[in-house]
Amino acid sequence: MMLFLGLILISLTSVLGVNNRNIQEGESCQLPDANPGVCRKIMDCLHRDPRSPSTLCKSSGHFRVVCCPPDATAQAKTMCESIPIHVESRIKPHIVGNAEIAEVGEFPFMGLLMYNDQTMRCGAVLITKKLLLTAAHCFRRENATQVRLGTNAATDEGAEPYGIAKIVTHPDYKPKQKKQLSIMADLAIVELAEEVDPDDPYIALLCLCRTLEDLPPSKNLTIVGWGTTD
């Protein structure tokens, strides 16, 4: 009788799926394959199908929380460990409220979006061999056509530009609605038509900060751009 009851419970679990929606972040949960897991923010979890309803835990703020294997490591963390960390600029002294010209290769992850309208400028940072992170407002007027990498000058004709295959803006970005959600969603991903040249000494990937904690007030930060903020 106990064996029969056990088979019924297993069958019901397979049919109905696992419900983790009331489980908080950090608590134990059950994976779709019935193995134990831990509820974590999706950015901290490497999972085969985070969109599956059975993997969703109780949401935490703006971030989706999912049930993932206890020993899983996010792919972003693994990749970032292989990228040199750019902690601070090599140009000193730092001048507050003024601009300094960067040296060639000082910020090898920095790219320049190029438009048919040459008066437009927008920066982007290289986060994988084919993807750059930028702002969604960079495409309000027109889409960029190319990305220039490996240079510190917007007018450097010697830097060979990379073609753009796709531009994806955050679905919550609505420039006509000045809401907090839209401001937070001012993000876009640019996909290159080809991978960057791995042998170019002036091109490198940027490892994004994954912590959600605020930086201390004493931390010095560097803003990198192409000479315009419009």
PDB file of C-alpha atoms in Angstrom:
ATOM      1  CA  MET A   1       0.000   0.000   0.000  1.00  0.00           C
ATOM      2  CA  MET A   2       2.852   2.413   0.839  1.00  0.00           C
ATOM      3  CA  LEU A   3       4.576   1.672  -2.461  1.00  0.00           C
ATOM      4  CA  PHE A   4       1.325   2.317  -4.345  1.00  0.00           C
ATOM      5  CA  LEU A   5       0.789   5.628  -2.485  1.00  0.00           C
ATOM      6  CA  GLY A   6       4.354   6.668  -3.280  1.00  0.00           C
ATOM      7  CA  LEU A   7       3.808   6.043  -6.972  1.00  0.00           C
ATOM      8  CA  ILE A   8       0.646   8.178  -6.888  1.00  0.00           C
ATOM      9  CA  LEU A   9       2.514  11.083  -5.269  1.00  0.00           C
ATOM     10  CA  ILE A  10       5.324  10.873  -7.809  1.00  0.00           C
ATOM     11  CA  SER A  11       2.798  10.799 -10.654  1.00  0.00           C
ATOM     12  CA  LEU A  12       0.956  13.845  -9.272  1.00  0.00           C
ATOM     13  CA  THR A  13       4.238  15.740  -8.971  1.00  0.00           C
ATOM     14  CA  SER A  14       5.091  14.918 -12.580  1.00  0.00           C
ATOM     15  CA  VAL A  15       1.678  16.039 -13.828  1.00  0.00           C
ATOM     16  CA  LEU A  16       1.155  19.135 -11.688  1.00  0.00           C
ATOM     17  CA  GLY A  17       4.770  20.243 -11.529  1.00  0.00           C
ATOM     18  CA  VAL A  18       6.587  21.798  -8.611  1.00  0.00           C
ATOM     19  CA  ASN A  19       5.289  25.017  -7.043  1.00  0.00           C
ATOM     20  CA  ASN A  20       8.064  27.190  -5.613  1.00  0.00           C
ATOM     21  CA  ARG A  21       6.232  30.535  -5.903  1.00  0.00           C
ATOM     22  CA  ASN A  22       5.864  31.045  -2.141  1.00  0.00           C
ATOM     23  CA  ILE A  23       9.489  30.225  -1.355  1.00  0.00           C
ATOM     24  CA  GLN A  24      11.734  33.172  -0.474  1.00  0.00           C
ATOM     25  CA  GLU A  25      15.205  33.899  -1.845  1.00  0.00           C
ATOM     26  CA  GLY A  26      17.834  31.804  -0.061  1.00  0.00           C
ATOM     27  CA  GLU A  27      15.393  29.079   0.985  1.00  0.00           C
ATOM     28  CA  SER A  28      15.357  25.488  -0.234  1.00  0.00           C
ATOM     29  CA  CYS A  29      13.227  24.616  -3.257  1.00  0.00           C
ATOM     30  CA  GLN A  30      12.634  21.701  -5.610  1.00  0.00           C
ATOM     31  CA  LEU A  31      13.956  21.535  -9.167  1.00  0.00           C
ATOM     32  CA  PRO A  32      11.812  20.158 -12.030  1.00  0.00           C
ATOM     33  CA  ASP A  33      13.754  16.880 -11.834  1.00  0.00           C
ATOM     34  CA  ALA A  34      12.776  16.584  -8.119  1.00  0.00           C
ATOM     35  CA  ASN A  35      16.311  17.324  -6.917  1.00  0.00           C
ATOM     36  CA  PRO A  36      16.811  19.919  -4.161  1.00  0.00           C
ATOM     37  CA  GLY A  37      17.729  23.473  -5.079  1.00  0.00           C
ATOM     38  CA  VAL A  38      18.052  26.989  -3.674  1.00  0.00           C
ATOM     39  CA  CYS A  39      16.010  30.061  -4.639  1.00  0.00           C
ATOM     40  CA  ARG A  40      18.357  32.728  -6.054  1.00  0.00           C
ATOM     41  CA  LYS A  41      18.156  35.829  -8.218  1.00  0.00           C
ATOM     42  CA  ILE A  42      18.233  34.781 -11.863  1.00  0.00           C
ATOM     43  CA  MET A  43      21.512  36.667 -12.386  1.00  0.00           C
ATOM     44  CA  ASP A  44      23.157  34.412  -9.782  1.00  0.00           C
ATOM     45  CA  CYS A  45      21.831  31.155 -11.206  1.00  0.00           C
ATOM     46  CA  LEU A  46      22.823  29.035 -14.169  1.00  0.00           C
ATOM     47  CA  HIS A  47      19.707  27.101 -15.189  1.00  0.00           C
ATOM     48  CA  ARG A  48      18.659  25.345 -18.367  1.00  0.00           C
ATOM     49  CA  ASP A  49      15.191  26.884 -18.571  1.00  0.00           C
ATOM     50  CA  PRO A  50      14.572  29.748 -16.100  1.00  0.00           C
ATOM     51  CA  ARG A  51      11.290  30.558 -17.906  1.00  0.00           C
ATOM     52  CA  SER A  52       9.693  27.304 -16.766  1.00  0.00           C
ATOM     53  CA  PRO A  53       6.879  28.046 -14.259  1.00  0.00           C
ATOM     54  CA  SER A  54       8.131  25.283 -11.971  1.00  0.00           C
ATOM     55  CA  THR A  55      11.464  27.077 -11.432  1.00  0.00           C
ATOM     56  CA  LEU A  56       9.998  30.430 -10.317  1.00  0.00           C
ATOM     57  CA  CYS A  57      10.287  31.370  -6.634  1.00  0.00           C
ATOM     58  CA  LYS A  58       8.831  34.405  -4.852  1.00  0.00           C
ATOM     59  CA  SER A  59       9.987  37.571  -6.624  1.00  0.00           C
ATOM     60  CA  SER A  60      12.321  40.024  -4.924  1.00  0.00           C
ATOM     61  CA  GLY A  61      11.867  43.603  -6.104  1.00  0.00           C
ATOM     62  CA  HIS A  62      12.688  44.052  -9.798  1.00  0.00           C
ATOM     63  CA  PHE A  63      14.616  40.764 -10.050  1.00  0.00           C
ATOM     64  CA  ARG A  64      13.187  37.353 -10.894  1.00  0.00           C
ATOM     65  CA  VAL A  65      14.022  34.656  -8.331  1.00  0.00           C
ATOM     66  CA  VAL A  66      14.319  31.077  -9.566  1.00  0.00           C
ATOM     67  CA  CYS A  67      15.069  27.645  -8.162  1.00  0.00           C
ATOM     68  CA  CYS A  68      18.554  26.598  -9.211  1.00  0.00           C
ATOM     69  CA  PRO A  69      21.053  23.856  -8.273  1.00  0.00           C
ATOM     70  CA  PRO A  70      22.853  24.563  -4.965  1.00  0.00           C
ATOM     71  CA  ASP A  71      26.325  24.442  -6.531  1.00  0.00           C
ATOM     72  CA  ALA A  72      25.451  26.229  -9.797  1.00  0.00           C
ATOM     73  CA  THR A  73      27.644  29.162 -10.843  1.00  0.00           C
ATOM     74  CA  ALA A  74      26.278  31.895 -13.068  1.00  0.00           C
ATOM     75  CA  GLN A  75      27.906  31.979 -16.493  1.00  0.00           C
ATOM     76  CA  ALA A  76      28.613  35.705 -16.105  1.00  0.00           C
ATOM     77  CA  LYS A  77      30.654  35.042 -12.953  1.00  0.00           C
ATOM     78  CA  THR A  78      32.661  32.307 -14.668  1.00  0.00           C
ATOM     79  CA  MET A  79      33.418  34.515 -17.673  1.00  0.00           C
ATOM     80  CA  CYS A  80      34.280  37.539 -15.541  1.00  0.00           C
ATOM     81  CA  GLU A  81      36.927  35.582 -13.653  1.00  0.00           C
ATOM     82  CA  SER A  82      38.881  35.274 -16.915  1.00  0.00           C
ATOM     83  CA  ILE A  83      38.743  39.024 -17.696  1.00  0.00           C
ATOM     84  CA  PRO A  84      41.296  41.468 -16.226  1.00  0.00           C
ATOM     85  CA  ILE A  85      39.587  43.860 -13.830  1.00  0.00           C
ATOM     86  CA  HIS A  86      39.926  47.546 -14.683  1.00  0.00           C
ATOM     87  CA  VAL A  87      39.851  49.008 -11.195  1.00  0.00           C
ATOM     88  CA  GLU A  88      41.018  52.553 -11.877  1.00  0.00           C
ATOM     89  CA  SER A  89      42.414  54.761 -14.591  1.00  0.00           C
ATOM     90  CA  ARG A  90      46.175  54.955 -15.051  1.00  0.00           C
ATOM     91  CA  ILE A  91      46.008  58.698 -15.779  1.00  0.00           C
ATOM     92  CA  LYS A  92      46.692  60.790 -12.661  1.00  0.00           C
ATOM     93  CA  PRO A  93      45.897  63.119 -11.083  1.00  0.00           C
ATOM     94  CA  HIS A  94      42.125  62.823 -11.473  1.00  0.00           C
ATOM     95  CA  ILE A  95      40.486  66.191 -12.116  1.00  0.00           C
ATOM     96  CA  VAL A  96      36.984  66.548 -10.685  1.00  0.00           C
ATOM     97  CA  GLY A  97      34.679  68.537 -12.956  1.00  0.00           C
ATOM     98  CA  ASN A  98      37.013  68.480 -15.942  1.00  0.00           C
ATOM     99  CA  ALA A  99      37.899  66.080 -18.734  1.00  0.00           C
ATOM    100  CA  GLU A 100      41.123  64.264 -19.512  1.00  0.00           C
ATOM    101  CA  ILE A 101      42.139  62.694 -22.799  1.00  0.00           C
ATOM    102  CA  ALA A 102      42.458  58.930 -22.453  1.00  0.00           C
ATOM    103  CA  GLU A 103      45.512  57.091 -23.679  1.00  0.00           C
ATOM    104  CA  VAL A 104      45.145  54.570 -26.497  1.00  0.00           C
ATOM    105  CA  GLY A 105      44.326  51.201 -24.947  1.00  0.00           C
ATOM    106  CA  GLU A 106      43.500  52.646 -21.532  1.00  0.00           C
ATOM    107  CA  PHE A 107      39.830  51.711 -21.831  1.00  0.00           C
ATOM    108  CA  PRO A 108      39.945  48.825 -24.365  1.00  0.00           C
ATOM    109  CA  PHE A 109      36.311  47.887 -23.733  1.00  0.00           C
ATOM    110  CA  MET A 110      34.977  51.278 -24.853  1.00  0.00           C
ATOM    111  CA  GLY A 111      33.251  51.473 -28.228  1.00  0.00           C
ATOM    112  CA  LEU A 112      31.830  54.321 -30.306  1.00  0.00           C
ATOM    113  CA  LEU A 113      28.466  53.903 -32.026  1.00  0.00           C
ATOM    114  CA  MET A 114      28.550  55.356 -35.536  1.00  0.00           C
ATOM    115  CA  TYR A 115      25.519  56.835 -37.311  1.00  0.00           C
ATOM    116  CA  ASN A 116      24.720  58.203 -40.736  1.00  0.00           C
ATOM    117  CA  ASP A 117      24.299  61.519 -38.914  1.00  0.00           C
ATOM    118  CA  GLN A 118      27.928  62.173 -37.962  1.00  0.00           C
ATOM    119  CA  THR A 119      26.938  64.722 -35.311  1.00  0.00           C
ATOM    120  CA  MET A 120      25.519  61.908 -33.163  1.00  0.00           C
ATOM    121  CA  ARG A 121      27.781  60.124 -30.671  1.00  0.00           C
ATOM    122  CA  CYS A 122      27.096  57.390 -28.165  1.00  0.00           C
ATOM    123  CA  GLY A 123      29.354  55.101 -26.201  1.00  0.00           C
ATOM    124  CA  ALA A 124      29.017  51.366 -25.655  1.00  0.00           C
ATOM    125  CA  VAL A 125      31.012  48.813 -23.676  1.00  0.00           C
ATOM    126  CA  LEU A 126      32.101  45.410 -24.971  1.00  0.00           C
ATOM    127  CA  ILE A 127      30.795  42.670 -22.649  1.00  0.00           C
ATOM    128  CA  THR A 128      31.284  39.611 -24.895  1.00  0.00           C
ATOM    129  CA  LYS A 129      33.088  38.998 -28.177  1.00  0.00           C
ATOM    130  CA  LYS A 130      29.949  40.040 -30.091  1.00  0.00           C
ATOM    131  CA  LEU A 131      27.789  42.054 -27.677  1.00  0.00           C
ATOM    132  CA  LEU A 132      27.992  45.618 -26.402  1.00  0.00           C
ATOM    133  CA  LEU A 133      25.954  47.264 -23.656  1.00  0.00           C
ATOM    134  CA  THR A 134      24.725  50.802 -24.214  1.00  0.00           C
ATOM    135  CA  ALA A 135      21.757  53.100 -23.518  1.00  0.00           C
ATOM    136  CA  ALA A 136      18.402  52.735 -25.251  1.00  0.00           C
ATOM    137  CA  HIS A 137      18.186  56.503 -25.767  1.00  0.00           C
ATOM    138  CA  CYS A 138      21.107  56.187 -28.200  1.00  0.00           C
ATOM    139  CA  PHE A 139      18.564  54.979 -30.772  1.00  0.00           C
ATOM    140  CA  ARG A 140      15.748  57.506 -30.296  1.00  0.00           C
ATOM    141  CA  ARG A 141      16.555  59.400 -33.496  1.00  0.00           C
ATOM    142  CA  GLU A 142      18.135  56.693 -35.635  1.00  0.00           C
ATOM    143  CA  ASN A 143      19.875  53.352 -35.323  1.00  0.00           C
ATOM    144  CA  ALA A 144      23.646  53.104 -35.366  1.00  0.00           C
ATOM    145  CA  THR A 145      25.192  51.378 -38.374  1.00  0.00           C
ATOM    146  CA  GLN A 146      28.674  50.498 -37.080  1.00  0.00           C
ATOM    147  CA  VAL A 147      30.798  50.338 -33.923  1.00  0.00           C
ATOM    148  CA  ARG A 148      34.349  51.646 -33.717  1.00  0.00           C
ATOM    149  CA  LEU A 149      36.620  49.827 -31.252  1.00  0.00           C
ATOM    150  CA  GLY A 150      40.287  49.984 -30.290  1.00  0.00           C
ATOM    151  CA  THR A 151      40.712  53.752 -30.390  1.00  0.00           C
ATOM    152  CA  ASN A 152      40.550  56.791 -28.120  1.00  0.00           C
ATOM    153  CA  ALA A 153      39.505  59.281 -30.810  1.00  0.00           C
ATOM    154  CA  ALA A 154      36.053  59.601 -32.351  1.00  0.00           C
ATOM    155  CA  THR A 155      37.641  60.802 -35.603  1.00  0.00           C
ATOM    156  CA  ASP A 156      40.216  57.996 -35.838  1.00  0.00           C
ATOM    157  CA  GLU A 157      39.789  56.683 -39.383  1.00  0.00           C
ATOM    158  CA  GLY A 158      42.478  54.063 -38.788  1.00  0.00           C
ATOM    159  CA  ALA A 159      40.288  52.033 -36.437  1.00  0.00           C
ATOM    160  CA  GLU A 160      38.329  49.566 -38.552  1.00  0.00           C
ATOM    161  CA  PRO A 161      34.615  49.689 -37.635  1.00  0.00           C
ATOM    162  CA  TYR A 162      32.539  46.595 -36.957  1.00  0.00           C
ATOM    163  CA  GLY A 163      29.157  46.139 -38.600  1.00  0.00           C
ATOM    164  CA  ILE A 164      25.996  45.815 -36.505  1.00  0.00           C
ATOM    165  CA  ALA A 165      23.758  42.759 -36.908  1.00  0.00           C
ATOM    166  CA  LYS A 166      21.040  43.588 -34.369  1.00  0.00           C
ATOM    167  CA  ILE A 167      20.000  46.201 -31.808  1.00  0.00           C
ATOM    168  CA  VAL A 168      17.729  45.193 -28.911  1.00  0.00           C
ATOM    169  CA  THR A 169      16.346  47.848 -26.554  1.00  0.00           C
ATOM    170  CA  HIS A 170      14.793  47.073 -23.168  1.00  0.00           C
ATOM    171  CA  PRO A 171      11.031  46.478 -23.608  1.00  0.00           C
ATOM    172  CA  ASP A 172      10.216  48.738 -20.641  1.00  0.00           C
ATOM    173  CA  TYR A 173      12.056  51.739 -22.089  1.00  0.00           C
ATOM    174  CA  LYS A 174       9.484  54.355 -23.095  1.00  0.00           C
ATOM    175  CA  PRO A 175      11.198  57.724 -23.666  1.00  0.00           C
ATOM    176  CA  LYS A 176       7.926  59.692 -23.692  1.00  0.00           C
ATOM    177  CA  GLN A 177       7.010  58.406 -20.226  1.00  0.00           C
ATOM    178  CA  LYS A 178       9.360  59.899 -17.637  1.00  0.00           C
ATOM    179  CA  LYS A 179       8.758  57.196 -15.063  1.00  0.00           C
ATOM    180  CA  GLN A 180      11.314  55.561 -12.793  1.00  0.00           C
ATOM    181  CA  LEU A 181      10.828  52.183 -14.490  1.00  0.00           C
ATOM    182  CA  SER A 182      11.547  53.676 -17.913  1.00  0.00           C
ATOM    183  CA  ILE A 183      14.690  55.395 -16.621  1.00  0.00           C
ATOM    184  CA  MET A 184      15.952  52.123 -15.142  1.00  0.00           C
ATOM    185  CA  ALA A 185      15.199  50.408 -18.461  1.00  0.00           C
ATOM    186  CA  ASP A 186      17.360  52.817 -20.489  1.00  0.00           C
ATOM    187  CA  LEU A 187      19.421  49.873 -21.708  1.00  0.00           C
ATOM    188  CA  ALA A 188      20.183  48.280 -25.053  1.00  0.00           C
ATOM    189  CA  ILE A 189      22.303  45.451 -26.437  1.00  0.00           C
ATOM    190  CA  VAL A 190      24.172  45.794 -29.732  1.00  0.00           C
ATOM    191  CA  GLU A 191      25.121  42.580 -31.532  1.00  0.00           C
ATOM    192  CA  LEU A 192      28.071  42.791 -33.903  1.00  0.00           C
ATOM    193  CA  ALA A 193      28.021  41.115 -37.291  1.00  0.00           C
ATOM    194  CA  GLU A 194      31.254  39.314 -36.350  1.00  0.00           C
ATOM    195  CA  GLU A 195      33.355  38.658 -33.276  1.00  0.00           C
ATOM    196  CA  VAL A 196      36.024  41.185 -32.356  1.00  0.00           C
ATOM    197  CA  ASP A 197      39.634  40.467 -33.277  1.00  0.00           C
ATOM    198  CA  PRO A 198      41.097  38.525 -30.300  1.00  0.00           C
ATOM    199  CA  ASP A 199      44.630  39.567 -31.297  1.00  0.00           C
ATOM    200  CA  ASP A 200      43.928  43.305 -31.186  1.00  0.00           C
ATOM    201  CA  PRO A 201      45.856  44.624 -28.147  1.00  0.00           C
ATOM    202  CA  TYR A 202      43.552  47.652 -27.894  1.00  0.00           C
ATOM    203  CA  ILE A 203      40.290  45.682 -27.609  1.00  0.00           C
ATOM    204  CA  ALA A 204      39.202  43.811 -24.468  1.00  0.00           C
ATOM    205  CA  LEU A 205      36.014  42.799 -22.664  1.00  0.00           C
ATOM    206  CA  LEU A 206      34.580  44.578 -19.629  1.00  0.00           C
ATOM    207  CA  CYS A 207      33.438  42.588 -16.609  1.00  0.00           C
ATOM    208  CA  LEU A 208      30.198  44.089 -15.293  1.00  0.00           C
ATOM    209  CA  CYS A 209      29.667  44.584 -11.570  1.00  0.00           C
ATOM    210  CA  ARG A 210      27.282  41.884 -10.332  1.00  0.00           C
ATOM    211  CA  THR A 211      26.749  43.025  -6.745  1.00  0.00           C
ATOM    212  CA  LEU A 212      23.521  44.840  -5.884  1.00  0.00           C
ATOM    213  CA  GLU A 213      25.061  46.710  -2.961  1.00  0.00           C
ATOM    214  CA  ASP A 214      25.822  50.415  -3.233  1.00  0.00           C
ATOM    215  CA  LEU A 215      29.476  51.404  -3.500  1.00  0.00           C
ATOM    216  CA  PRO A 216      30.934  53.262  -0.500  1.00  0.00           C
ATOM    217  CA  PRO A 217      30.937  57.096  -0.764  1.00  0.00           C
ATOM    218  CA  SER A 218      34.746  57.082  -0.638  1.00  0.00           C
ATOM    219  CA  LYS A 219      35.044  54.958  -3.800  1.00  0.00           C
ATOM    220  CA  ASN A 220      36.517  56.867  -6.747  1.00  0.00           C
ATOM    221  CA  LEU A 221      34.760  56.251 -10.065  1.00  0.00           C
ATOM    222  CA  THR A 222      35.749  57.070 -13.633  1.00  0.00           C
ATOM    223  CA  ILE A 223      33.284  58.216 -16.296  1.00  0.00           C
ATOM    224  CA  VAL A 224      34.321  57.383 -19.851  1.00  0.00           C
ATOM    225  CA  GLY A 225      32.764  58.994 -22.902  1.00  0.00           C
ATOM    226  CA  TRP A 226      33.291  60.587 -26.301  1.00  0.00           C
ATOM    227  CA  GLY A 227      32.990  64.256 -25.414  1.00  0.00           C
ATOM    228  CA  THR A 228      29.234  64.759 -25.505  1.00  0.00           C
ATOM    229  CA  THR A 229      26.373  64.072 -23.097  1.00  0.00           C
ATOM    230  CA  ASP A 230      23.403  64.884 -25.335  1.00  0.00           C
TER     231      ASP A 230
END
